[in-house]
Amino acid sequence: MTLFDQDHGNRVQVSISVNATMNARSFLARHNRRLPRYTSYPTAPLFSSRVGPDTLTDWLTQIPGSAGLSLYVHVPFCDKLCWFCGCNTTVVHSVAALERYAQAVQIEIARVAAAIGRRLPVAHVHWGGGTPTSLPAPLMRAIDTAIGFYFDMTNETEVAIEIDPRTLPSDAAATFAALRITRVSLGVQDFAPAVQAAIGRHQSLEETKSAAQAARKAGATSVNIDLVYGLPYQTVDSLTATISSVLTLKPDRVALFGYAHVPWIQKRQQVLAEQALPDFQARFAQQERAAELLVAAGYCRIGLDHFAKPGDRMAEASGTPALTRNFQGYTVDAGDALIGFGASAISSLPQGYAQNVTPTANYLAAIEAGRLATSRGVELSCEDRLRRTIIERIMCDCRVDIAAMAEDARMSPVIFNDALQALDTLAKDGLVWRDGWTVLVPERGRPFLRNVAACFDAYLNMPDSSQTMRHAAAI
Ligand SMILES: C[S@@+](CC[C@H](N)C(=O)[O-])C[C@H]1O[C@@H](n2cnc3c(N)ncnc32)[C@H](O)[C@@H]1O
Ligand code: SF4
């Protein structure tokens, strides 16, 4: 390509940089597959109705007396909806409807506790959504009281909540103190007005700051901020400005999620201006710049998309088995089993996953009819369990010793011969280093951790394309 200069040397330089850009683009295009986030394995599209209330009851009765639990409470309501949001949530203002939901969650807690048959200690409670504070404070307290009645909340129990800084009620600080909230996650996404207009979410730095202050004043010792890249009209510059604003709030952790655009599944995303979405190369540049800025600000990079201050529990857990993955992403949650309450909530037990029915009306109907609301899930085979552990360690530690893990599971590593071949393709692009059965993901490969994990996914390449379409692009 001869673009401008008469000078031969310059012309060569231009050609080289154009080639480098084209190479970078084709390199990214090669790896930009639709892939799961691997918050579970097998992944949610593989859940089926073979797991129902009876299966979950059976699994609950088998939880040993020595186990510690994690509890997740899903509140599928928001005061207003953001168009980019991929979560199970709707706008509900009727107090009667909110009361009915909170009542159902309390019944579900009692029913699950009855199946377990003993009052087990709780390591971690997570209030997620939606926006949990869209439940009036007395309803949140009633659910908390039910948890405390049926389970053993200790001084060590971590209680986390997702909050929308725009809609935090004036009594939120008192509620957080009553619920003994230790960690809050604040959604920010991007502060640029053009991005906020495009996603239907107007949020100032000031309201974000006052939400973080309220949480800290109420006793929360950890403040997380969720950022998103790849949104309409978002640029490296808008994200850079957002990060410098966010850093003034001194968050303990930052999560940097790639916008998952799946409008064929999440209909509200159809109103987003698709032509304004950054392409995969622009998304990659945003993600790289954001990570650089956070690391330069002193944060430790954790797995694919988390950053934690040195000294934070997550930073300390990094590189150890204490860092794991659950449906919220990375966690240091120490529970032996996770039990989900509320519509669409997923439980993760040693035997497998069980998910509650998603539409709130169906959830209420099941609970009010005297049943558990489980509608689908998957029971793990021994091989699933081994693959799950390998995938989790790759996503958390960026390294794995396949032979050692197979030996622990009393299985032969030869079942991973196909995985090794797939890894060697990634190795050619420098995304993986492999020495025999030991796999290491270097820094260059970190943004492609899902691609590395996918090498161990026995179900991903099954000839059912509908499964692939459930996932967002990896970059
Ligand atoms: C489910 S929201 C709950 C928190 C709270 N309602 C709020 O708005 O801040 C938690 C986070 O999920 C992330 N999220 C939601 N939809 C997403 C999507 N389509 N792609 C990537 N991240 C998304 C955003 O970072 C959001 O802040
Ligand atoms: S991002 Fe938060 S507030 Fe917005 S729709 Fe999703 S859950 Fe609701």
Short mmCIF file of C-alpha atoms and ligand atoms in Angstrom, two decimals:
data_model
loop_
_atom_site.label_atom_id
_atom_site.label_comp_id
_atom_site.label_asym_id
_atom_site.label_seq_id
_atom_site.Cartn_x
_atom_site.Cartn_y
_atom_site.Cartn_z
CA MET A 1 0.00 0.00 0.00
CA THR A 2 1.61 3.31 -1.02
CA LEU A 3 -0.28 5.94 0.87
CA PHE A 4 1.35 9.36 0.91
CA ASP A 5 5.00 10.17 1.40
CA GLN A 6 7.57 10.54 -1.35
CA ASP A 7 10.16 9.32 1.10
CA HIS A 8 10.72 5.61 0.66
CA GLY A 9 11.56 5.03 4.33
CA ASN A 10 8.30 6.56 5.51
CA ARG A 11 6.35 4.58 2.96
CA VAL A 12 7.81 1.36 4.32
CA GLN A 13 6.89 2.40 7.86
CA VAL A 14 3.30 3.11 6.84
CA SER A 15 3.11 -0.28 5.13
CA ILE A 16 4.45 -2.03 8.20
CA SER A 17 1.99 -0.35 10.56
CA VAL A 18 -0.94 -1.06 8.22
CA ASN A 19 0.18 -4.69 8.05
CA ALA A 20 0.56 -4.80 11.83
CA THR A 21 -2.97 -3.44 12.23
CA MET A 22 -4.33 -5.96 9.76
CA ASN A 23 -2.44 -8.76 11.51
CA ALA A 24 -3.77 -7.63 14.88
CA ARG A 25 -7.28 -7.60 13.44
CA SER A 26 -7.03 -11.06 11.96
CA PHE A 27 -5.42 -12.35 15.17
CA LEU A 28 -8.37 -11.01 17.20
CA ALA A 29 -10.92 -12.23 14.65
CA ARG A 30 -9.45 -15.74 14.93
CA HIS A 31 -10.15 -15.85 18.64
CA ASN A 32 -13.39 -13.88 18.81
CA ARG A 33 -15.71 -16.86 19.25
CA ARG A 34 -19.03 -16.95 21.09
CA LEU A 35 -18.01 -18.50 24.39
CA PRO A 36 -19.42 -19.06 27.87
CA ARG A 37 -18.14 -16.99 30.81
CA TYR A 38 -17.57 -20.28 32.65
CA THR A 39 -19.23 -19.22 35.86
CA SER A 40 -20.38 -22.83 35.90
CA TYR A 41 -19.49 -26.04 34.09
CA PRO A 42 -21.49 -27.51 32.43
CA THR A 43 -22.81 -24.08 31.43
CA ALA A 44 -26.41 -22.91 31.85
CA PRO A 45 -27.57 -23.70 28.27
CA LEU A 46 -26.99 -27.37 29.12
CA PHE A 47 -29.37 -27.32 32.08
CA SER A 48 -32.45 -29.45 31.49
CA SER A 49 -35.72 -30.33 33.18
CA ARG A 50 -34.19 -33.63 34.33
CA VAL A 51 -33.28 -31.73 37.51
CA GLY A 52 -36.40 -30.67 39.38
CA PRO A 53 -37.60 -30.07 42.96
CA ASP A 54 -37.17 -33.75 43.95
CA THR A 55 -33.56 -33.81 42.77
CA LEU A 56 -32.73 -30.62 44.67
CA THR A 57 -34.45 -31.94 47.82
CA ASP A 58 -32.41 -35.11 47.54
CA TRP A 59 -29.16 -33.15 47.17
CA LEU A 60 -30.06 -30.87 50.09
CA THR A 61 -30.65 -33.82 52.41
CA GLN A 62 -27.12 -35.06 51.58
CA ILE A 63 -25.34 -31.86 52.67
CA PRO A 64 -23.03 -33.00 55.49
CA GLY A 65 -23.33 -31.53 58.98
CA SER A 66 -19.78 -30.15 58.71
CA ALA A 67 -20.61 -28.01 55.63
CA GLY A 68 -20.63 -24.23 55.47
CA LEU A 69 -23.11 -22.64 53.10
CA SER A 70 -23.28 -19.69 50.76
CA LEU A 71 -26.69 -18.20 50.14
CA TYR A 72 -27.82 -16.14 47.17
CA VAL A 73 -31.05 -14.11 47.22
CA HIS A 74 -32.27 -12.93 43.83
CA VAL A 75 -34.49 -9.85 43.70
CA PRO A 76 -35.76 -9.54 40.11
CA PHE A 77 -36.94 -5.93 40.36
CA CYS A 78 -35.54 -2.52 39.46
CA ASP A 79 -36.96 0.99 39.75
CA LYS A 80 -36.03 1.60 36.10
CA LEU A 81 -34.51 -0.65 33.49
CA CYS A 82 -31.22 -0.09 31.69
CA TRP A 83 -31.33 -1.17 28.07
CA PHE A 84 -27.96 -2.92 28.12
CA CYS A 85 -28.83 -5.13 31.09
CA GLY A 86 -28.70 -8.88 30.58
CA CYS A 87 -30.16 -9.80 33.98
CA ASN A 88 -33.48 -11.30 34.95
CA THR A 89 -35.32 -8.23 36.20
CA THR A 90 -38.42 -6.10 35.61
CA VAL A 91 -39.91 -2.88 36.94
CA VAL A 92 -42.45 -3.51 39.69
CA HIS A 93 -43.77 -0.71 41.89
CA SER A 94 -46.76 -2.47 43.45
CA VAL A 95 -46.02 -2.90 47.16
CA ALA A 96 -48.41 -5.87 47.26
CA ALA A 97 -46.40 -7.62 44.51
CA LEU A 98 -43.12 -6.94 46.32
CA GLU A 99 -44.61 -8.22 49.59
CA ARG A 100 -45.82 -11.38 47.87
CA TYR A 101 -42.35 -12.00 46.44
CA ALA A 102 -40.60 -11.43 49.78
CA GLN A 103 -43.09 -13.77 51.44
CA ALA A 104 -42.35 -16.47 48.84
CA VAL A 105 -38.60 -16.14 49.41
CA GLN A 106 -39.12 -16.61 53.16
CA ILE A 107 -41.20 -19.72 52.53
CA GLU A 108 -38.54 -21.05 50.17
CA ILE A 109 -35.84 -20.46 52.81
CA ALA A 110 -37.87 -22.44 55.36
CA ARG A 111 -38.54 -25.25 52.87
CA VAL A 112 -34.86 -25.56 51.89
CA ALA A 113 -33.80 -25.51 55.56
CA ALA A 114 -36.30 -28.28 56.31
CA ALA A 115 -34.78 -30.41 53.53
CA ILE A 116 -31.25 -29.83 54.89
CA GLY A 117 -32.53 -30.79 58.33
CA ARG A 118 -29.99 -28.86 60.43
CA ARG A 119 -28.96 -25.28 61.10
CA LEU A 120 -25.73 -24.91 59.14
CA PRO A 121 -23.27 -22.00 59.32
CA VAL A 122 -23.30 -19.46 56.50
CA ALA A 123 -20.00 -18.15 55.12
CA HIS A 124 -21.48 -15.76 52.61
CA VAL A 125 -24.80 -14.17 51.70
CA HIS A 126 -25.18 -12.38 48.38
CA TRP A 127 -28.14 -10.14 47.60
CA GLY A 128 -28.30 -9.83 43.82
CA GLY A 129 -30.62 -8.81 41.09
CA GLY A 130 -32.02 -6.74 39.67
CA THR A 131 -31.72 -4.25 42.44
CA PRO A 132 -32.26 -5.78 45.90
CA THR A 133 -32.97 -2.36 47.47
CA SER A 134 -36.06 -2.07 45.26
CA LEU A 135 -37.63 -4.21 48.02
CA PRO A 136 -38.74 -1.88 50.83
CA ALA A 137 -36.45 -2.13 53.89
CA PRO A 138 -38.95 -4.06 56.09
CA LEU A 139 -39.18 -6.75 53.39
CA MET A 140 -35.40 -7.09 53.12
CA ARG A 141 -35.22 -7.31 56.90
CA ALA A 142 -37.93 -9.99 56.95
CA ILE A 143 -35.90 -12.11 54.49
CA ASP A 144 -32.75 -11.51 56.56
CA THR A 145 -34.62 -12.59 59.70
CA ALA A 146 -35.71 -15.82 57.98
CA ILE A 147 -32.09 -16.49 56.96
CA GLY A 148 -30.91 -15.87 60.55
CA PHE A 149 -33.67 -18.11 61.93
CA TYR A 150 -32.92 -21.13 59.74
CA PHE A 151 -29.16 -20.71 59.23
CA ASP A 152 -26.27 -19.79 61.49
CA MET A 153 -25.01 -16.30 60.62
CA THR A 154 -21.69 -15.72 62.39
CA ASN A 155 -19.44 -12.69 62.89
CA GLU A 156 -17.38 -14.05 60.00
CA THR A 157 -20.30 -14.16 57.55
CA GLU A 158 -19.70 -11.88 54.60
CA VAL A 159 -22.88 -10.19 53.40
CA ALA A 160 -22.69 -8.61 49.94
CA ILE A 161 -25.26 -6.61 48.03
CA GLU A 162 -25.53 -5.23 44.48
CA ILE A 163 -26.75 -1.65 44.44
CA ASP A 164 -27.87 0.84 41.84
CA PRO A 165 -26.46 4.20 43.04
CA ARG A 166 -29.21 6.08 41.16
CA THR A 167 -32.07 4.61 43.13
CA LEU A 168 -30.65 4.05 46.59
CA PRO A 169 -33.46 4.71 49.10
CA SER A 170 -32.84 7.32 51.81
CA ASP A 171 -33.01 4.60 54.51
CA ALA A 172 -30.44 2.40 52.71
CA ALA A 173 -27.63 3.02 55.24
CA ALA A 174 -29.87 1.87 58.10
CA THR A 175 -30.89 -1.21 56.08
CA PHE A 176 -27.26 -2.06 55.30
CA ALA A 177 -26.39 -1.79 59.00
CA ALA A 178 -29.39 -3.96 59.96
CA LEU A 179 -28.42 -6.58 57.36
CA ARG A 180 -24.76 -6.43 58.49
CA ILE A 181 -23.65 -5.71 54.92
CA THR A 182 -19.88 -6.08 54.58
CA ARG A 183 -19.50 -5.53 50.84
CA VAL A 184 -21.38 -3.50 48.24
CA SER A 185 -21.13 -3.67 44.44
CA LEU A 186 -22.05 -0.47 42.64
CA GLY A 187 -22.91 -0.54 38.96
CA VAL A 188 -21.24 2.30 37.06
CA GLN A 189 -20.60 1.16 33.44
CA ASP A 190 -19.34 4.50 31.98
CA PHE A 191 -19.83 8.14 33.00
CA ALA A 192 -19.78 9.55 29.45
CA PRO A 193 -23.14 11.26 28.73
CA ALA A 194 -23.34 9.79 25.19
CA VAL A 195 -22.87 6.25 26.52
CA GLN A 196 -25.33 6.81 29.37
CA ALA A 197 -27.96 8.16 26.95
CA ALA A 198 -27.43 5.17 24.65
CA ILE A 199 -27.92 2.61 27.45
CA GLY A 200 -30.79 4.45 29.15
CA ARG A 201 -28.88 4.93 32.41
CA HIS A 202 -28.04 8.42 33.63
CA GLN A 203 -25.77 8.32 36.65
CA SER A 204 -23.45 10.97 38.02
CA LEU A 205 -20.15 10.55 39.83
CA GLU A 206 -21.72 12.43 42.77
CA GLU A 207 -24.56 9.94 43.28
CA THR A 208 -22.11 7.06 42.91
CA LYS A 209 -19.85 8.68 45.52
CA SER A 210 -22.67 9.24 48.00
CA ALA A 211 -23.80 5.59 47.59
CA ALA A 212 -20.24 4.39 48.33
CA GLN A 213 -20.03 6.74 51.34
CA ALA A 214 -23.39 5.57 52.70
CA ALA A 215 -22.30 1.94 52.42
CA ARG A 216 -18.97 2.58 54.14
CA LYS A 217 -20.66 4.58 56.90
CA ALA A 218 -23.07 1.69 57.46
CA GLY A 219 -20.16 -0.70 58.03
CA ALA A 220 -19.32 -2.07 54.58
CA THR A 221 -15.58 -2.69 54.55
CA SER A 222 -15.36 -3.43 50.85
CA VAL A 223 -16.70 -1.37 47.96
CA ASN A 224 -16.70 -2.90 44.47
CA ILE A 225 -17.37 -1.00 41.29
CA ASP A 226 -18.66 -2.68 38.14
CA LEU A 227 -17.49 -1.17 34.86
CA VAL A 228 -18.51 -2.28 31.40
CA TYR A 229 -16.63 -1.84 28.13
CA GLY A 230 -17.99 -2.32 24.60
CA LEU A 231 -21.13 -0.21 25.10
CA PRO A 232 -22.58 1.98 22.33
CA TYR A 233 -20.53 5.17 21.76
CA GLN A 234 -17.97 4.00 24.30
CA THR A 235 -14.34 4.76 23.45
CA VAL A 236 -10.94 4.27 25.02
CA ASP A 237 -11.12 7.94 26.03
CA SER A 238 -14.55 7.67 27.70
CA LEU A 239 -13.42 4.60 29.62
CA THR A 240 -10.15 6.29 30.61
CA ALA A 241 -12.08 9.28 31.98
CA THR A 242 -14.53 6.95 33.77
CA ILE A 243 -11.68 5.05 35.40
CA SER A 244 -10.00 8.21 36.65
CA SER A 245 -13.33 9.28 38.20
CA VAL A 246 -13.90 5.84 39.70
CA LEU A 247 -10.42 5.82 41.25
CA THR A 248 -11.31 8.93 43.26
CA LEU A 249 -13.83 6.70 45.11
CA LYS A 250 -10.99 4.36 46.13
CA PRO A 251 -12.86 1.12 45.39
CA ASP A 252 -11.47 -2.05 46.96
CA ARG A 253 -12.32 -4.04 43.84
CA VAL A 254 -13.22 -3.23 40.27
CA ALA A 255 -14.93 -5.65 37.88
CA LEU A 256 -14.50 -4.87 34.19
CA PHE A 257 -17.10 -6.75 32.18
CA GLY A 258 -17.33 -6.85 28.40
CA TYR A 259 -20.81 -5.80 27.34
CA ALA A 260 -22.66 -9.02 26.44
CA HIS A 261 -24.88 -8.15 23.49
CA VAL A 262 -27.47 -10.90 23.05
CA PRO A 263 -30.64 -9.07 21.87
CA TRP A 264 -32.14 -12.32 20.55
CA ILE A 265 -32.24 -13.53 24.18
CA GLN A 266 -32.56 -10.25 26.11
CA LYS A 267 -35.18 -8.28 24.17
CA ARG A 268 -34.57 -4.95 25.97
CA GLN A 269 -31.16 -4.78 24.27
CA GLN A 270 -32.92 -4.42 20.91
CA VAL A 271 -33.35 -0.69 21.53
CA LEU A 272 -29.58 -0.19 21.70
CA ALA A 273 -28.03 1.56 18.70
CA GLU A 274 -26.21 -1.43 17.22
CA GLN A 275 -24.36 0.72 14.69
CA ALA A 276 -22.75 2.55 17.63
CA LEU A 277 -21.37 -0.60 19.23
CA PRO A 278 -17.57 -0.74 19.13
CA ASP A 279 -16.31 -3.64 17.00
CA PHE A 280 -14.18 -6.40 18.48
CA GLN A 281 -10.93 -4.55 17.81
CA ALA A 282 -12.21 -1.42 19.57
CA ARG A 283 -13.55 -3.55 22.43
CA PHE A 284 -10.17 -5.19 22.81
CA ALA A 285 -8.42 -1.82 22.90
CA GLN A 286 -10.86 -0.58 25.58
CA GLN A 287 -10.33 -3.65 27.71
CA GLU A 288 -6.54 -3.45 27.38
CA ARG A 289 -6.39 0.25 28.24
CA ALA A 290 -8.72 -0.14 31.23
CA ALA A 291 -6.64 -3.01 32.58
CA GLU A 292 -3.42 -1.00 32.11
CA LEU A 293 -4.88 1.96 34.01
CA LEU A 294 -6.11 -0.15 36.90
CA VAL A 295 -2.81 -1.99 37.21
CA ALA A 296 -0.92 1.33 37.02
CA ALA A 297 -3.15 2.58 39.86
CA GLY A 298 -1.86 -0.31 42.00
CA TYR A 299 -4.66 -2.89 41.60
CA CYS A 300 -3.83 -6.60 41.31
CA ARG A 301 -5.25 -8.22 38.21
CA ILE A 302 -7.42 -11.20 39.09
CA GLY A 303 -8.35 -13.77 36.45
CA LEU A 304 -10.17 -12.48 33.40
CA ASP A 305 -11.89 -9.31 34.53
CA HIS A 306 -11.38 -8.43 38.21
CA PHE A 307 -8.98 -6.05 39.93
CA ALA A 308 -8.39 -5.83 43.68
CA LYS A 309 -6.37 -3.56 45.94
CA PRO A 310 -3.36 -5.29 47.51
CA GLY A 311 -4.51 -6.46 50.94
CA ASP A 312 -8.10 -7.03 49.80
CA ARG A 313 -9.27 -10.61 50.46
CA MET A 314 -9.54 -11.29 46.75
CA ALA A 315 -6.00 -10.06 46.07
CA GLU A 316 -4.73 -12.26 48.90
CA ALA A 317 -6.66 -15.27 47.62
CA SER A 318 -5.27 -14.84 44.12
CA GLY A 319 -3.09 -17.80 43.12
CA THR A 320 -4.57 -19.99 45.87
CA PRO A 321 -7.54 -22.37 45.89
CA ALA A 322 -9.42 -19.75 47.96
CA LEU A 323 -10.17 -17.86 44.75
CA THR A 324 -13.05 -19.56 42.97
CA ARG A 325 -15.84 -18.79 40.51
CA ASN A 326 -19.55 -18.62 41.01
CA PHE A 327 -22.46 -17.06 39.13
CA GLN A 328 -21.37 -13.53 40.13
CA GLY A 329 -17.88 -14.11 38.66
CA TYR A 330 -14.80 -14.35 40.90
CA THR A 331 -15.31 -14.89 44.61
CA VAL A 332 -13.47 -15.76 47.80
CA ASP A 333 -16.65 -17.21 49.17
CA ALA A 334 -15.74 -20.24 51.28
CA GLY A 335 -19.08 -22.10 51.23
CA ASP A 336 -19.17 -25.84 50.44
CA ALA A 337 -22.55 -25.45 48.73
CA LEU A 338 -24.34 -22.44 47.28
CA ILE A 339 -28.09 -22.23 47.65
CA GLY A 340 -30.05 -19.77 45.51
CA PHE A 341 -33.40 -18.31 46.57
CA GLY A 342 -35.79 -16.40 44.35
CA ALA A 343 -36.81 -16.46 40.70
CA SER A 344 -34.04 -17.75 38.36
CA ALA A 345 -31.60 -18.28 41.27
CA ILE A 346 -29.10 -21.11 40.77
CA SER A 347 -27.91 -23.49 43.47
CA SER A 348 -24.54 -25.18 43.12
CA LEU A 349 -24.10 -28.35 45.14
CA PRO A 350 -21.44 -31.06 44.93
CA GLN A 351 -23.88 -33.18 42.91
CA GLY A 352 -24.75 -30.49 40.35
CA TYR A 353 -26.63 -27.29 39.57
CA ALA A 354 -30.33 -26.57 40.13
CA GLN A 355 -32.00 -23.42 38.84
CA ASN A 356 -35.32 -21.92 39.90
CA VAL A 357 -37.87 -21.09 37.25
CA THR A 358 -37.20 -17.63 35.76
CA PRO A 359 -40.57 -15.85 35.35
CA THR A 360 -41.55 -14.40 38.71
CA ALA A 361 -45.18 -15.52 38.28
CA ASN A 362 -44.08 -19.16 37.82
CA TYR A 363 -41.75 -18.90 40.81
CA LEU A 364 -44.58 -17.61 43.01
CA ALA A 365 -46.94 -20.31 41.71
CA ALA A 366 -44.46 -23.10 42.57
CA ILE A 367 -43.69 -21.80 46.06
CA GLU A 368 -47.34 -21.03 46.86
CA ALA A 369 -48.31 -24.53 45.68
CA GLY A 370 -46.06 -25.98 48.39
CA ARG A 371 -43.12 -27.01 46.17
CA LEU A 372 -39.56 -25.88 45.55
CA ALA A 373 -39.32 -23.79 42.38
CA THR A 374 -36.52 -25.77 40.66
CA SER A 375 -37.21 -26.04 36.94
CA ARG A 376 -33.91 -27.17 35.44
CA GLY A 377 -30.32 -28.06 36.16
CA VAL A 378 -27.66 -30.64 35.54
CA GLU A 379 -26.24 -33.52 37.52
CA LEU A 380 -22.46 -33.74 37.26
CA SER A 381 -20.68 -36.85 36.06
CA CYS A 382 -17.16 -37.61 37.39
CA GLU A 383 -15.77 -36.30 34.11
CA ASP A 384 -17.84 -33.08 34.37
CA ARG A 385 -16.46 -32.56 37.86
CA LEU A 386 -12.86 -32.93 36.70
CA ARG A 387 -13.41 -30.64 33.71
CA ARG A 388 -15.15 -28.12 35.99
CA THR A 389 -12.16 -28.04 38.35
CA ILE A 390 -9.69 -27.64 35.48
CA ILE A 391 -11.75 -24.83 33.92
CA GLU A 392 -12.12 -23.08 37.27
CA ARG A 393 -8.38 -23.23 38.01
CA ILE A 394 -7.54 -21.88 34.55
CA MET A 395 -10.01 -19.02 34.94
CA CYS A 396 -8.66 -18.24 38.45
CA ASP A 397 -4.94 -19.09 38.37
CA CYS A 398 -4.12 -18.84 34.65
CA ARG A 399 -2.40 -22.20 35.02
CA VAL A 400 -3.27 -25.82 35.57
CA ASP A 401 -1.53 -29.16 35.94
CA ILE A 402 -3.90 -31.47 34.08
CA ALA A 403 -2.15 -34.71 35.00
CA ALA A 404 -2.15 -33.89 38.73
CA MET A 405 -5.84 -32.98 38.65
CA ALA A 406 -6.74 -36.10 36.69
CA GLU A 407 -4.78 -38.19 39.19
CA ASP A 408 -6.65 -36.56 42.11
CA ALA A 409 -9.89 -37.48 40.34
CA ARG A 410 -8.56 -41.02 39.65
CA MET A 411 -9.03 -40.50 35.92
CA SER A 412 -6.67 -40.82 33.01
CA PRO A 413 -5.49 -37.54 31.50
CA VAL A 414 -5.75 -39.07 28.01
CA ILE A 415 -9.36 -37.85 27.86
CA PHE A 416 -7.75 -34.43 27.36
CA ASN A 417 -5.81 -35.32 24.22
CA ASP A 418 -8.27 -33.28 22.14
CA ALA A 419 -7.92 -30.40 24.58
CA LEU A 420 -4.12 -30.48 24.15
CA GLN A 421 -4.51 -30.16 20.39
CA ALA A 422 -6.84 -27.19 20.78
CA LEU A 423 -4.38 -25.62 23.26
CA ASP A 424 -1.54 -26.03 20.80
CA THR A 425 -3.50 -23.94 18.29
CA LEU A 426 -3.74 -21.17 20.89
CA ALA A 427 -0.05 -21.69 21.72
CA LYS A 428 0.87 -20.82 18.12
CA ASP A 429 -0.51 -17.33 18.80
CA GLY A 430 1.35 -17.10 22.11
CA LEU A 431 -1.84 -17.31 24.20
CA VAL A 432 -0.80 -20.47 26.02
CA TRP A 433 2.46 -22.10 27.08
CA ARG A 434 2.37 -25.84 27.48
CA ASP A 435 4.91 -28.16 29.00
CA GLY A 436 3.55 -31.71 28.85
CA TRP A 437 0.39 -31.69 30.93
CA THR A 438 1.09 -28.31 32.51
CA VAL A 439 -0.67 -25.37 30.92
CA LEU A 440 0.21 -21.75 31.64
CA VAL A 441 -1.59 -18.70 30.30
CA PRO A 442 0.90 -15.82 29.93
CA GLU A 443 -0.18 -12.18 30.35
CA ARG A 444 -0.79 -11.91 26.58
CA GLY A 445 -3.29 -14.76 26.86
CA ARG A 446 -5.21 -13.40 29.87
CA PRO A 447 -7.94 -11.66 27.83
CA PHE A 448 -8.45 -15.04 26.10
CA LEU A 449 -8.90 -17.13 29.26
CA ARG A 450 -12.37 -18.16 28.09
CA ASN A 451 -10.82 -19.50 24.87
CA VAL A 452 -8.33 -21.52 26.93
CA ALA A 453 -11.07 -22.82 29.23
CA ALA A 454 -13.16 -23.73 26.17
CA CYS A 455 -10.51 -26.29 25.16
CA PHE A 456 -11.70 -28.37 28.14
CA ASP A 457 -15.42 -27.95 27.48
CA ALA A 458 -16.70 -31.30 26.23
CA TYR A 459 -20.09 -29.87 25.24
CA LEU A 460 -19.19 -26.66 23.42
CA ASN A 461 -18.61 -28.08 20.00
CA MET A 462 -21.63 -30.35 19.97
CA PRO A 463 -23.58 -29.87 16.72
CA ASP A 464 -26.29 -27.77 18.39
CA SER A 465 -25.66 -24.20 17.27
CA SER A 466 -28.44 -22.82 19.49
CA GLN A 467 -26.12 -23.40 22.44
CA THR A 468 -23.37 -21.29 20.94
CA MET A 469 -25.85 -18.48 20.24
CA ARG A 470 -26.63 -18.29 23.97
CA HIS A 471 -23.15 -16.88 24.56
CA ALA A 472 -21.72 -13.43 23.87
CA ALA A 473 -18.54 -12.90 21.87
CA ALA A 474 -15.32 -13.62 23.81
CA ILE A 475 -13.76 -10.23 22.98
C1 LIG B 1 -27.16 -7.08 37.48
S1 LIG B 1 -26.50 -5.51 37.81
C2 LIG B 1 -27.07 -5.34 39.43
C3 LIG B 1 -26.61 -4.09 40.10
C4 LIG B 1 -27.52 -2.90 40.10
N1 LIG B 1 -28.85 -3.17 39.73
C5 LIG B 1 -26.95 -1.81 39.23
O1 LIG B 1 -27.54 -1.50 38.25
O2 LIG B 1 -25.94 -1.27 39.56
C6 LIG B 1 -24.81 -5.92 38.08
C7 LIG B 1 -23.88 -5.66 36.94
O3 LIG B 1 -24.05 -6.60 35.91
C8 LIG B 1 -23.38 -6.08 34.77
N2 LIG B 1 -24.18 -6.31 33.57
C9 LIG B 1 -25.51 -6.27 33.42
N3 LIG B 1 -25.85 -6.51 32.14
C10 LIG B 1 -24.70 -6.72 31.46
C11 LIG B 1 -24.39 -7.04 30.10
N4 LIG B 1 -25.34 -7.18 29.18
N5 LIG B 1 -23.11 -7.21 29.78
C12 LIG B 1 -22.12 -7.09 30.69
N6 LIG B 1 -22.36 -6.79 31.99
C13 LIG B 1 -23.62 -6.61 32.36
C14 LIG B 1 -23.20 -4.59 35.00
O4 LIG B 1 -21.87 -4.32 35.32
C15 LIG B 1 -24.07 -4.34 36.21
O5 LIG B 1 -23.61 -3.25 36.94
S1 SF4 B 2 -28.17 -2.73 35.40
FE1 SF4 B 2 -29.06 -2.84 37.43
S2 SF4 B 2 -30.61 -1.23 37.49
FE2 SF4 B 2 -30.10 -1.52 35.37
S3 SF4 B 2 -31.67 -2.97 34.67
FE3 SF4 B 2 -29.85 -4.18 35.25
S4 SF4 B 2 -30.21 -4.75 37.31
FE4 SF4 B 2 -31.65 -3.08 36.88
#
